[in-house]
Amino acid sequence: MTYTVKARETLKKHQLLRRLVSKLNRTLVEDPRRARIRAEVLGLPPVGESADNSYSTHMLVCSRDVEMAVCTAKVADLAFGTQQNWVFHDDGSLTELEVRALQNQLPSCVVVTREEADMRAEEELREFPKILDYRRNQVMAL
């Protein structure tokens, strides 16, 4: 059995070309399409009041992803046919303007700031120092 090995330079050129085409597609096609979809969803009114207050749906949000968080919440509300009891947890990067944007788009949502969450965690988990240490060092543990 015979194997053919391509020259390293050919592979590099091929990989570079593939990455360039992918980047152009993302920039010229995908990003504008996603921006149009986001604008459409952000323009939708809230679904209405939640029918069930026995549970809440939580989402960790960073400043970079506020629009996508709102889109996700609105699409989920539409899919369920009722507004969920949304609780957004700030990872520490949200500005006051972004908090207001979340509350304007989803009027009954609750936004828990990082400071509020940290204070509550310190109080309630003081007997569990390893969990607190883990929470302090892992953003997904918030």
mmCIF file of C-alpha atoms in Angstrom:
data_model
loop_
_atom_site.group_PDB
_atom_site.id
_atom_site.type_symbol
_atom_site.label_atom_id
_atom_site.label_comp_id
_atom_site.label_asym_id
_atom_site.label_seq_id
_atom_site.Cartn_x
_atom_site.Cartn_y
_atom_site.Cartn_z
ATOM 1 C CA MET A 1 0.000 0.000 0.000
ATOM 2 C CA THR A 2 1.337 3.454 -0.926
ATOM 3 C CA TYR A 3 0.678 6.678 0.937
ATOM 4 C CA THR A 4 1.087 10.142 -0.515
ATOM 5 C CA VAL A 5 2.125 12.951 1.797
ATOM 6 C CA LYS A 6 1.373 16.522 0.760
ATOM 7 C CA ALA A 7 4.009 19.158 1.207
ATOM 8 C CA ARG A 8 3.657 21.258 4.342
ATOM 9 C CA GLU A 9 3.503 24.503 2.325
ATOM 10 C CA THR A 10 0.521 23.248 0.304
ATOM 11 C CA LEU A 11 -1.381 22.403 3.470
ATOM 12 C CA LYS A 12 -0.690 25.806 4.952
ATOM 13 C CA LYS A 13 -1.866 27.623 1.806
ATOM 14 C CA HIS A 14 -4.980 25.447 1.624
ATOM 15 C CA GLN A 15 -5.785 26.034 5.307
ATOM 16 C CA LEU A 16 -5.221 29.772 4.937
ATOM 17 C CA LEU A 17 -7.514 29.941 1.915
ATOM 18 C CA ARG A 18 -10.204 27.941 3.714
ATOM 19 C CA ARG A 19 -9.999 30.235 6.765
ATOM 20 C CA LEU A 20 -10.189 33.328 4.533
ATOM 21 C CA VAL A 21 -13.274 32.042 2.702
ATOM 22 C CA SER A 22 -14.891 31.125 6.028
ATOM 23 C CA LYS A 23 -14.167 34.597 7.461
ATOM 24 C CA LEU A 24 -15.562 36.321 4.359
ATOM 25 C CA ASN A 25 -18.717 34.192 4.508
ATOM 26 C CA ARG A 26 -19.176 34.973 8.187
ATOM 27 C CA THR A 27 -18.567 38.725 7.675
ATOM 28 C CA LEU A 28 -20.518 39.243 4.458
ATOM 29 C CA VAL A 29 -23.337 36.710 4.782
ATOM 30 C CA GLU A 30 -23.830 35.326 8.281
ATOM 31 C CA ASP A 31 -23.286 38.447 10.408
ATOM 32 C CA PRO A 32 -25.768 40.626 8.448
ATOM 33 C CA ARG A 33 -28.336 37.796 8.447
ATOM 34 C CA ARG A 34 -27.998 37.339 12.190
ATOM 35 C CA ALA A 35 -28.246 41.112 12.734
ATOM 36 C CA ARG A 36 -31.545 41.182 10.782
ATOM 37 C CA ILE A 37 -32.946 38.289 12.824
ATOM 38 C CA ARG A 38 -31.849 39.933 16.105
ATOM 39 C CA ALA A 39 -33.499 43.221 15.076
ATOM 40 C CA GLU A 40 -36.751 41.408 14.255
ATOM 41 C CA VAL A 41 -36.849 39.531 17.558
ATOM 42 C CA LEU A 42 -35.844 42.596 19.605
ATOM 43 C CA GLY A 43 -38.727 44.478 17.973
ATOM 44 C CA LEU A 44 -41.300 41.962 19.222
ATOM 45 C CA PRO A 45 -43.400 42.978 22.209
ATOM 46 C CA PRO A 46 -43.258 40.898 25.406
ATOM 47 C CA VAL A 47 -45.543 37.843 25.273
ATOM 48 C CA GLY A 48 -47.522 38.843 28.359
ATOM 49 C CA GLU A 49 -47.781 37.846 31.979
ATOM 50 C CA SER A 50 -46.506 34.528 33.215
ATOM 51 C CA ALA A 51 -49.213 32.010 33.940
ATOM 52 C CA ASP A 52 -47.168 30.031 36.472
ATOM 53 C CA ASN A 53 -45.134 31.553 39.304
ATOM 54 C CA SER A 54 -43.951 28.244 40.736
ATOM 55 C CA TYR A 55 -40.648 28.288 38.833
ATOM 56 C CA SER A 56 -38.227 30.702 37.222
ATOM 57 C CA THR A 57 -35.846 30.415 34.307
ATOM 58 C CA HIS A 58 -32.293 31.642 34.986
ATOM 59 C CA MET A 59 -29.671 32.887 32.552
ATOM 60 C CA LEU A 60 -26.112 34.078 33.170
ATOM 61 C CA VAL A 61 -25.508 37.186 31.032
ATOM 62 C CA CYS A 62 -22.429 39.157 30.080
ATOM 63 C CA SER A 63 -22.332 42.616 28.537
ATOM 64 C CA ARG A 64 -21.359 41.252 25.138
ATOM 65 C CA ASP A 65 -24.430 38.985 24.912
ATOM 66 C CA VAL A 66 -27.328 41.130 26.187
ATOM 67 C CA GLU A 67 -29.074 41.250 22.797
ATOM 68 C CA MET A 68 -28.763 37.505 22.332
ATOM 69 C CA ALA A 69 -30.054 36.913 25.868
ATOM 70 C CA VAL A 70 -33.152 38.991 25.102
ATOM 71 C CA CYS A 71 -33.638 37.182 21.780
ATOM 72 C CA THR A 72 -33.301 33.804 23.492
ATOM 73 C CA ALA A 73 -35.795 34.765 26.190
ATOM 74 C CA LYS A 74 -38.337 36.146 23.716
ATOM 75 C CA VAL A 75 -38.102 33.137 21.422
ATOM 76 C CA ALA A 76 -38.515 30.799 24.410
ATOM 77 C CA ASP A 77 -41.555 32.800 25.547
ATOM 78 C CA LEU A 78 -43.047 32.509 22.074
ATOM 79 C CA ALA A 79 -42.332 28.783 21.943
ATOM 80 C CA PHE A 80 -43.974 28.194 25.344
ATOM 81 C CA GLY A 81 -46.825 30.588 24.554
ATOM 82 C CA THR A 82 -46.389 32.370 27.875
ATOM 83 C CA GLN A 83 -43.813 34.609 29.436
ATOM 84 C CA GLN A 84 -41.325 32.772 31.591
ATOM 85 C CA ASN A 85 -40.265 34.176 34.951
ATOM 86 C CA TRP A 86 -36.824 35.272 33.753
ATOM 87 C CA VAL A 87 -33.984 35.844 36.195
ATOM 88 C CA PHE A 88 -30.834 37.228 34.586
ATOM 89 C CA HIS A 89 -27.589 36.875 36.536
ATOM 90 C CA ASP A 90 -24.996 39.550 35.792
ATOM 91 C CA ASP A 91 -21.483 38.148 35.427
ATOM 92 C CA GLY A 92 -20.150 41.502 36.633
ATOM 93 C CA SER A 93 -19.895 43.182 33.239
ATOM 94 C CA LEU A 94 -23.429 44.596 32.794
ATOM 95 C CA THR A 95 -23.861 48.356 32.798
ATOM 96 C CA GLU A 96 -26.915 50.117 34.212
ATOM 97 C CA LEU A 97 -28.019 50.830 30.633
ATOM 98 C CA GLU A 98 -27.882 47.117 29.790
ATOM 99 C CA VAL A 99 -29.837 46.215 32.927
ATOM 100 C CA ARG A 100 -32.534 48.714 31.895
ATOM 101 C CA ALA A 101 -32.535 47.261 28.362
ATOM 102 C CA LEU A 102 -33.240 43.799 29.773
ATOM 103 C CA GLN A 103 -36.042 45.188 31.947
ATOM 104 C CA ASN A 104 -37.535 47.177 29.039
ATOM 105 C CA GLN A 105 -37.587 44.178 26.728
ATOM 106 C CA LEU A 106 -38.861 41.757 29.403
ATOM 107 C CA PRO A 107 -40.710 43.917 31.953
ATOM 108 C CA SER A 108 -41.289 41.247 34.588
ATOM 109 C CA CYS A 109 -37.717 39.922 34.585
ATOM 110 C CA VAL A 110 -35.403 40.144 37.561
ATOM 111 C CA VAL A 111 -31.767 41.142 37.112
ATOM 112 C CA VAL A 112 -29.454 39.986 39.883
ATOM 113 C CA THR A 113 -26.274 42.042 39.899
ATOM 114 C CA ARG A 114 -22.940 40.411 40.576
ATOM 115 C CA GLU A 115 -22.580 42.413 43.794
ATOM 116 C CA GLU A 116 -25.967 41.217 45.103
ATOM 117 C CA ALA A 117 -25.179 37.618 44.215
ATOM 118 C CA ASP A 118 -21.716 37.780 45.795
ATOM 119 C CA MET A 119 -23.087 39.192 49.059
ATOM 120 C CA ARG A 120 -25.800 36.532 49.262
ATOM 121 C CA ALA A 121 -23.371 33.730 48.401
ATOM 122 C CA GLU A 122 -20.913 34.894 51.066
ATOM 123 C CA GLU A 123 -23.707 34.858 53.663
ATOM 124 C CA GLU A 124 -25.345 31.568 52.727
ATOM 125 C CA LEU A 125 -22.205 29.606 51.880
ATOM 126 C CA ARG A 126 -19.893 30.775 54.661
ATOM 127 C CA GLU A 127 -19.915 27.260 56.137
ATOM 128 C CA PHE A 128 -18.727 25.848 52.799
ATOM 129 C CA PRO A 129 -15.409 27.563 52.044
ATOM 130 C CA LYS A 130 -14.467 25.212 49.216
ATOM 131 C CA ILE A 131 -17.697 25.960 47.385
ATOM 132 C CA LEU A 132 -17.134 29.692 47.894
ATOM 133 C CA ASP A 133 -13.595 29.360 46.581
ATOM 134 C CA TYR A 134 -14.848 27.463 43.553
ATOM 135 C CA ARG A 135 -17.509 30.144 42.936
ATOM 136 C CA ARG A 136 -14.922 32.926 43.152
ATOM 137 C CA ASN A 137 -12.743 31.256 40.510
ATOM 138 C CA GLN A 138 -15.279 29.821 38.059
ATOM 139 C CA VAL A 139 -17.662 32.146 36.211
ATOM 140 C CA MET A 140 -20.007 29.246 35.421
ATOM 141 C CA ALA A 141 -20.444 28.662 39.174
ATOM 142 C CA LEU A 142 -22.186 32.005 39.579
#
